mmCIF file of C-alpha atoms in Angstrom:
data_model
loop_
_atom_site.group_PDB
_atom_site.id
_atom_site.type_symbol
_atom_site.label_atom_id
_atom_site.label_comp_id
_atom_site.label_asym_id
_atom_site.label_seq_id
_atom_site.Cartn_x
_atom_site.Cartn_y
_atom_site.Cartn_z
ATOM 1 C CA UNK A 1 17.814 1.301 -24.888
ATOM 2 C CA UNK A 2 19.505 4.090 -26.949
ATOM 3 C CA UNK A 3 21.325 1.488 -28.894
ATOM 4 C CA UNK A 4 18.019 -0.283 -29.624
ATOM 5 C CA UNK A 5 16.490 2.944 -30.878
ATOM 6 C CA UNK A 6 19.345 3.422 -33.318
ATOM 7 C CA UNK A 7 17.643 0.949 -35.600
ATOM 8 C CA UNK A 8 14.893 3.569 -36.183
ATOM 9 C CA UNK A 9 15.239 6.733 -38.505
ATOM 10 C CA UNK A 10 16.777 9.550 -36.471
ATOM 11 C CA UNK A 11 13.610 11.635 -36.182
ATOM 12 C CA UNK A 12 11.444 8.744 -35.190
ATOM 13 C CA UNK A 13 14.001 7.579 -32.706
ATOM 14 C CA UNK A 14 13.945 10.980 -30.994
ATOM 15 C CA UNK A 15 10.161 10.952 -30.863
ATOM 16 C CA UNK A 16 10.027 7.508 -29.246
ATOM 17 C CA UNK A 17 12.749 8.301 -26.871
ATOM 18 C CA UNK A 18 10.837 11.401 -25.678
ATOM 19 C CA UNK A 19 7.830 9.311 -24.864
ATOM 20 C CA UNK A 20 9.985 6.726 -23.064
ATOM 21 C CA UNK A 21 11.476 9.505 -20.944
ATOM 22 C CA UNK A 22 8.090 10.571 -19.985
ATOM 23 C CA UNK A 23 7.137 7.020 -19.108
ATOM 24 C CA UNK A 24 10.026 6.842 -16.748
ATOM 25 C CA UNK A 25 9.295 10.262 -15.190
ATOM 26 C CA UNK A 26 5.525 9.620 -14.464
ATOM 27 C CA UNK A 27 5.310 5.847 -13.690
ATOM 28 C CA UNK A 28 5.543 6.291 -9.890
ATOM 29 C CA UNK A 29 3.381 9.347 -9.400
ATOM 30 C CA UNK A 30 1.052 9.464 -12.445
ATOM 31 C CA UNK A 31 0.917 5.801 -13.680
ATOM 32 C CA UNK A 32 -2.049 6.630 -16.029
ATOM 33 C CA UNK A 33 -0.079 9.397 -17.626
ATOM 34 C CA UNK A 34 2.905 7.063 -18.032
ATOM 35 C CA UNK A 35 0.556 4.493 -19.635
ATOM 36 C CA UNK A 36 -0.606 7.101 -22.168
ATOM 37 C CA UNK A 37 2.913 7.936 -23.279
ATOM 38 C CA UNK A 38 3.918 4.170 -23.483
ATOM 39 C CA UNK A 39 0.978 3.634 -25.892
ATOM 40 C CA UNK A 40 2.369 6.389 -28.114
ATOM 41 C CA UNK A 41 5.783 4.888 -28.063
ATOM 42 C CA UNK A 42 4.261 1.488 -28.824
ATOM 43 C CA UNK A 43 2.334 2.890 -31.876
ATOM 44 C CA UNK A 44 5.607 4.439 -33.139
ATOM 45 C CA UNK A 45 7.925 1.474 -32.600
ATOM 46 C CA UNK A 46 6.408 -1.744 -31.549
ATOM 47 C CA UNK A 47 9.229 -3.866 -32.889
ATOM 48 C CA UNK A 48 11.664 -2.435 -30.426
ATOM 49 C CA UNK A 49 12.238 -4.634 -27.292
ATOM 50 C CA UNK A 50 12.940 -1.712 -25.035
ATOM 51 C CA UNK A 51 9.497 -0.060 -26.093
ATOM 52 C CA UNK A 52 7.605 -3.271 -25.333
ATOM 53 C CA UNK A 53 9.297 -3.555 -22.011
ATOM 54 C CA UNK A 54 8.360 0.094 -21.112
ATOM 55 C CA UNK A 55 4.777 -0.565 -22.214
ATOM 56 C CA UNK A 56 4.792 -3.652 -19.960
ATOM 57 C CA UNK A 57 5.884 -1.743 -16.887
ATOM 58 C CA UNK A 58 3.392 0.992 -17.551
ATOM 59 C CA UNK A 59 0.561 -1.627 -17.882
ATOM 60 C CA UNK A 60 1.839 -3.316 -14.675
ATOM 61 C CA UNK A 61 1.673 -0.022 -12.739
ATOM 62 C CA UNK A 62 -1.836 0.318 -13.705
ATOM 63 C CA UNK A 63 -2.580 -3.186 -12.754
ATOM 64 C CA UNK A 64 -3.306 -4.180 -16.217
ATOM 65 C CA UNK A 65 -1.633 -7.581 -15.698
ATOM 66 C CA UNK A 66 -2.850 -9.400 -18.737
ATOM 67 C CA UNK A 67 -1.589 -6.617 -21.058
ATOM 68 C CA UNK A 68 1.727 -6.328 -18.996
ATOM 69 C CA UNK A 69 2.452 -9.998 -19.351
ATOM 70 C CA UNK A 70 1.823 -9.821 -23.068
ATOM 71 C CA UNK A 71 4.265 -6.881 -23.416
ATOM 72 C CA UNK A 72 6.957 -8.653 -21.366
ATOM 73 C CA UNK A 73 6.711 -11.836 -23.176
ATOM 74 C CA UNK A 74 7.172 -9.906 -26.462
ATOM 75 C CA UNK A 75 10.158 -8.030 -24.981
ATOM 76 C CA UNK A 76 11.672 -11.243 -23.872
ATOM 77 C CA UNK A 77 11.178 -12.914 -27.308
ATOM 78 C CA UNK A 78 12.881 -9.998 -28.933
ATOM 79 C CA UNK A 79 15.840 -9.574 -26.509
ATOM 80 C CA UNK A 80 16.372 -13.119 -25.447
ATOM 81 C CA UNK A 81 16.972 -12.044 -21.784
ATOM 82 C CA UNK A 82 15.526 -13.386 -18.603
ATOM 83 C CA UNK A 83 15.586 -10.241 -16.378
ATOM 84 C CA UNK A 84 11.838 -9.907 -16.842
ATOM 85 C CA UNK A 85 11.042 -13.276 -15.426
ATOM 86 C CA UNK A 86 10.204 -12.225 -11.820
ATOM 87 C CA UNK A 87 7.842 -9.473 -12.964
ATOM 88 C CA UNK A 88 6.192 -11.950 -15.439
ATOM 89 C CA UNK A 89 5.624 -14.272 -12.485
ATOM 90 C CA UNK A 90 4.154 -11.428 -10.431
ATOM 91 C CA UNK A 91 1.678 -10.702 -13.294
ATOM 92 C CA UNK A 92 0.572 -14.350 -13.151
ATOM 93 C CA UNK A 93 -0.142 -13.617 -9.397
ATOM 94 C CA UNK A 94 -2.111 -10.489 -10.377
ATOM 95 C CA UNK A 95 -4.236 -12.612 -12.724
ATOM 96 C CA UNK A 96 -5.104 -14.974 -9.882
ATOM 97 C CA UNK A 97 -2.747 -17.727 -10.797
ATOM 98 C CA UNK A 98 -0.269 -18.017 -7.899
ATOM 99 C CA UNK A 99 0.448 -21.677 -8.801
ATOM 100 C CA UNK A 100 1.720 -20.533 -12.212
ATOM 101 C CA UNK A 101 4.027 -18.046 -10.394
ATOM 102 C CA UNK A 102 5.376 -20.757 -8.129
ATOM 103 C CA UNK A 103 5.977 -22.966 -11.244
ATOM 104 C CA UNK A 104 8.013 -20.094 -12.755
ATOM 105 C CA UNK A 105 9.993 -19.632 -9.421
ATOM 106 C CA UNK A 106 11.320 -23.243 -9.948
ATOM 107 C CA UNK A 107 12.161 -22.840 -13.734
ATOM 108 C CA UNK A 108 15.630 -22.963 -15.103
ATOM 109 C CA UNK A 109 15.437 -19.248 -16.029
ATOM 110 C CA UNK A 110 15.766 -18.397 -12.294
ATOM 111 C CA UNK A 111 19.326 -19.639 -12.262
ATOM 112 C CA UNK A 112 20.272 -17.178 -15.077
ATOM 113 C CA UNK A 113 19.050 -14.234 -13.073
ATOM 114 C CA UNK A 114 21.575 -11.892 -11.302
ATOM 115 C CA UNK A 115 21.455 -11.619 -7.518
ATOM 116 C CA UNK A 116 18.863 -8.760 -7.584
ATOM 117 C CA UNK A 117 16.636 -10.838 -9.955
ATOM 118 C CA UNK A 118 16.890 -13.971 -7.763
ATOM 119 C CA UNK A 119 15.808 -11.880 -4.628
ATOM 120 C CA UNK A 120 12.906 -10.565 -6.595
ATOM 121 C CA UNK A 121 11.897 -13.967 -7.589
ATOM 122 C CA UNK A 122 11.985 -15.017 -3.895
ATOM 123 C CA UNK A 123 9.704 -12.125 -3.041
ATOM 124 C CA UNK A 124 7.246 -13.129 -5.714
ATOM 125 C CA UNK A 125 7.235 -16.728 -4.633
ATOM 126 C CA UNK A 126 6.628 -15.797 -1.002
ATOM 127 C CA UNK A 127 3.761 -13.592 -2.149
ATOM 128 C CA UNK A 128 2.356 -16.518 -4.134
ATOM 129 C CA UNK A 129 2.430 -18.702 -1.094
ATOM 130 C CA UNK A 130 0.597 -16.145 0.847
ATOM 131 C CA UNK A 131 -1.986 -15.833 -1.952
ATOM 132 C CA UNK A 132 -2.545 -19.519 -1.411
ATOM 133 C CA UNK A 133 -2.802 -19.243 2.400
ATOM 134 C CA UNK A 134 0.542 -20.750 3.089
ATOM 135 C CA UNK A 135 1.949 -18.344 5.534
ATOM 136 C CA UNK A 136 4.479 -20.724 7.042
ATOM 137 C CA UNK A 137 5.787 -21.654 3.610
ATOM 138 C CA UNK A 138 6.006 -17.966 2.611
ATOM 139 C CA UNK A 139 8.257 -17.314 5.820
ATOM 140 C CA UNK A 140 10.483 -20.197 4.876
ATOM 141 C CA UNK A 141 10.778 -18.923 1.278
ATOM 142 C CA UNK A 142 12.003 -15.597 2.485
ATOM 143 C CA UNK A 143 14.651 -17.128 4.813
ATOM 144 C CA UNK A 144 17.883 -16.847 2.765
ATOM 145 C CA UNK A 145 21.457 -15.631 2.953
ATOM 146 C CA UNK A 146 20.394 -12.391 1.463
ATOM 147 C CA UNK A 147 17.959 -11.877 4.434
ATOM 148 C CA UNK A 148 20.534 -12.642 7.152
ATOM 149 C CA UNK A 149 23.404 -10.676 5.342
ATOM 150 C CA UNK A 150 24.840 -7.739 7.311
ATOM 151 C CA UNK A 151 25.546 -5.637 4.305
ATOM 152 C CA UNK A 152 22.794 -3.355 2.843
ATOM 153 C CA UNK A 153 21.983 -3.941 -0.726
ATOM 154 C CA UNK A 154 19.256 -2.260 -2.845
ATOM 155 C CA UNK A 155 16.880 -5.136 -2.105
ATOM 156 C CA UNK A 156 17.631 -5.475 1.599
ATOM 157 C CA UNK A 157 14.832 -3.121 2.939
ATOM 158 C CA UNK A 158 12.113 -4.716 0.736
ATOM 159 C CA UNK A 159 13.259 -8.274 1.613
ATOM 160 C CA UNK A 160 13.317 -7.516 5.401
ATOM 161 C CA UNK A 161 9.999 -5.788 5.172
ATOM 162 C CA UNK A 162 8.397 -8.711 3.391
ATOM 163 C CA UNK A 163 9.616 -11.059 6.059
ATOM 164 C CA UNK A 164 8.441 -8.914 8.798
ATOM 165 C CA UNK A 165 4.951 -8.660 7.261
ATOM 166 C CA UNK A 166 4.716 -12.429 6.850
ATOM 167 C CA UNK A 167 5.694 -12.952 10.430
ATOM 168 C CA UNK A 168 3.015 -10.452 11.602
ATOM 169 C CA UNK A 169 0.373 -12.205 9.477
ATOM 170 C CA UNK A 170 1.422 -15.390 11.095
ATOM 171 C CA UNK A 171 0.805 -13.865 14.511
ATOM 172 C CA UNK A 172 4.580 -13.700 15.393
ATOM 173 C CA UNK A 173 4.430 -10.047 16.518
ATOM 174 C CA UNK A 174 7.751 -9.667 18.492
ATOM 175 C CA UNK A 175 9.723 -11.307 15.532
ATOM 176 C CA UNK A 176 7.801 -8.930 13.174
ATOM 177 C CA UNK A 177 8.709 -5.908 15.089
ATOM 178 C CA UNK A 178 12.410 -6.871 15.021
ATOM 179 C CA UNK A 179 12.387 -7.196 11.304
ATOM 180 C CA UNK A 180 10.439 -4.110 10.708
ATOM 181 C CA UNK A 181 13.120 -2.338 12.741
ATOM 182 C CA UNK A 182 15.849 -4.034 10.589
ATOM 183 C CA UNK A 183 13.944 -3.052 7.385
ATOM 184 C CA UNK A 184 13.817 0.576 8.536
ATOM 185 C CA UNK A 185 17.558 0.652 9.144
ATOM 186 C CA UNK A 186 18.193 -0.605 5.555
ATOM 187 C CA UNK A 187 15.475 1.715 4.035
ATOM 188 C CA UNK A 188 17.712 4.503 2.822
ATOM 189 C CA UNK A 189 15.197 5.913 0.214
ATOM 190 C CA UNK A 190 11.917 5.376 1.956
ATOM 191 C CA UNK A 191 10.853 2.741 -0.288
ATOM 192 C CA UNK A 192 8.717 0.999 2.524
ATOM 193 C CA UNK A 193 6.435 2.220 5.333
ATOM 194 C CA UNK A 194 8.505 0.303 7.897
ATOM 195 C CA UNK A 195 8.480 3.318 10.274
ATOM 196 C CA UNK A 196 4.731 3.496 10.226
ATOM 197 C CA UNK A 197 4.427 -0.304 10.839
ATOM 198 C CA UNK A 198 6.719 0.012 13.832
ATOM 199 C CA UNK A 199 4.735 2.843 15.340
ATOM 200 C CA UNK A 200 1.595 0.842 14.913
ATOM 201 C CA UNK A 201 2.985 -2.229 16.660
ATOM 202 C CA UNK A 202 4.226 0.137 19.483
ATOM 203 C CA UNK A 203 0.834 1.722 19.846
ATOM 204 C CA UNK A 204 2.073 5.147 18.773
ATOM 205 C CA UNK A 205 -0.641 7.346 17.401
ATOM 206 C CA UNK A 206 0.483 10.466 15.426
ATOM 207 C CA UNK A 207 -1.898 13.451 15.705
ATOM 208 C CA UNK A 208 -1.493 17.034 14.913
ATOM 209 C CA UNK A 209 -0.550 19.312 17.750
ATOM 210 C CA UNK A 210 -3.490 21.560 16.707
ATOM 211 C CA UNK A 211 -6.453 19.463 15.761
ATOM 212 C CA UNK A 212 -9.281 20.504 13.451
ATOM 213 C CA UNK A 213 -11.550 21.393 16.190
ATOM 214 C CA UNK A 214 -8.987 23.581 17.886
ATOM 215 C CA UNK A 215 -8.196 25.357 14.446
ATOM 216 C CA UNK A 216 -11.949 25.985 14.050
ATOM 217 C CA UNK A 217 -12.404 27.319 17.483
ATOM 218 C CA UNK A 218 -9.481 29.568 17.034
ATOM 219 C CA UNK A 219 -10.709 30.969 13.706
ATOM 220 C CA UNK A 220 -14.183 31.549 15.200
ATOM 221 C CA UNK A 221 -12.651 33.287 18.272
ATOM 222 C CA UNK A 222 -10.505 35.620 15.938
ATOM 223 C CA UNK A 223 -13.722 36.242 13.756
ATOM 224 C CA UNK A 224 -15.665 37.225 16.755
ATOM 225 C CA UNK A 225 -12.887 39.416 18.149
ATOM 226 C CA UNK A 226 -12.709 41.206 14.789
ATOM 227 C CA UNK A 227 -16.447 41.703 14.642
ATOM 228 C CA UNK A 228 -16.420 43.210 18.072
ATOM 229 C CA UNK A 229 -13.665 45.507 17.188
ATOM 230 C CA UNK A 230 -15.389 46.607 14.016
ATOM 231 C CA UNK A 231 -18.547 47.315 16.036
ATOM 232 C CA UNK A 232 -16.635 49.217 18.636
ATOM 233 C CA UNK A 233 -14.992 51.431 15.964
ATOM 234 C CA UNK A 234 -18.283 52.199 14.136
ATOM 235 C CA UNK A 235 -20.022 53.029 17.498
ATOM 236 C CA UNK A 236 -17.239 55.423 18.514
ATOM 237 C CA UNK A 237 -17.191 57.017 15.049
ATOM 238 C CA UNK A 238 -20.920 57.444 15.042
ATOM 239 C CA UNK A 239 -20.886 59.187 18.548
ATOM 240 C CA UNK A 240 -18.145 61.541 17.400
ATOM 241 C CA UNK A 241 -20.025 62.507 14.274
ATOM 242 C CA UNK A 242 -23.165 63.134 16.261
ATOM 243 C CA UNK A 243 -21.177 65.314 18.665
ATOM 244 C CA UNK A 244 -19.909 67.411 15.628
ATOM 245 C CA UNK A 245 -16.181 66.362 16.169
ATOM 246 C CA UNK A 246 -14.827 65.323 12.793
ATOM 247 C CA UNK A 247 -11.446 64.708 14.232
ATOM 248 C CA UNK A 248 -12.763 61.877 16.586
ATOM 249 C CA UNK A 249 -14.785 60.354 13.618
ATOM 250 C CA UNK A 250 -13.370 57.963 11.147
ATOM 251 C CA UNK A 251 -12.289 59.357 7.789
ATOM 252 C CA UNK A 252 -15.610 58.713 6.238
ATOM 253 C CA UNK A 253 -17.523 59.922 9.135
ATOM 254 C CA UNK A 254 -15.566 63.319 9.176
ATOM 255 C CA UNK A 255 -15.897 63.874 5.460
ATOM 256 C CA UNK A 256 -19.594 63.386 5.611
ATOM 257 C CA UNK A 257 -19.911 65.764 8.603
ATOM 258 C CA UNK A 258 -18.124 68.444 6.697
ATOM 259 C CA UNK A 259 -20.297 68.116 3.695
ATOM 260 C CA UNK A 260 -23.330 68.350 5.909
ATOM 261 C CA UNK A 261 -22.180 71.577 7.603
ATOM 262 C CA UNK A 262 -21.315 73.230 4.285
ATOM 263 C CA UNK A 263 -24.978 72.414 3.063
ATOM 264 C CA UNK A 264 -26.285 73.973 6.203
#
């Protein structure tokens, strides 16, 4: 990306780079913010492939699939690469065209993808099958050497999770539980909610040790106790002041008693 930006004047390249950094920082937690920065970068350098790609991912994160697809296509024309092919196919799914996504899954471009890209394409194809109500076909699509491999790769958790989810949708609960467990084993960065899905299948319900009602009761009890203590202190202080004993009264009561006596 830095190399691509070198084609711009230095000051402009720095401005574009700053906006692209913000896109990367915000895209997961604040996709709308990332989208805003991507539009600025796009306005500054729309002829840079990396900028079009970043704009595509920002639009994709905001479910603006038509816009994302247009940006990915532009980036692909500029760079000549195929690495965006799976996400382009997923945009077709987002636009309600799963048949087009499946067509792309069988295109020659898939053979040019690296292993990670091919796994991603398999996930998209399985999703398209599910969109079309073809659960058994989705399960078969995900059955691959990568799924059965013992080694853990960056894509392993997501692939196992998708397989488990498809099995569960098909009513194969025992097998689904097994693969959710395998997905959890491979999920080193918490990219899936496999642990929650396992707990749900096992009937485990996580609740707070102290519920909201208990907290409310405890708060009310403390409030009542404080009120009772305050009343007791005031009553004792009043009795002491009436008896003419400043030492037994509170600070204010003793002070007021002394003033009264001086006036007398």
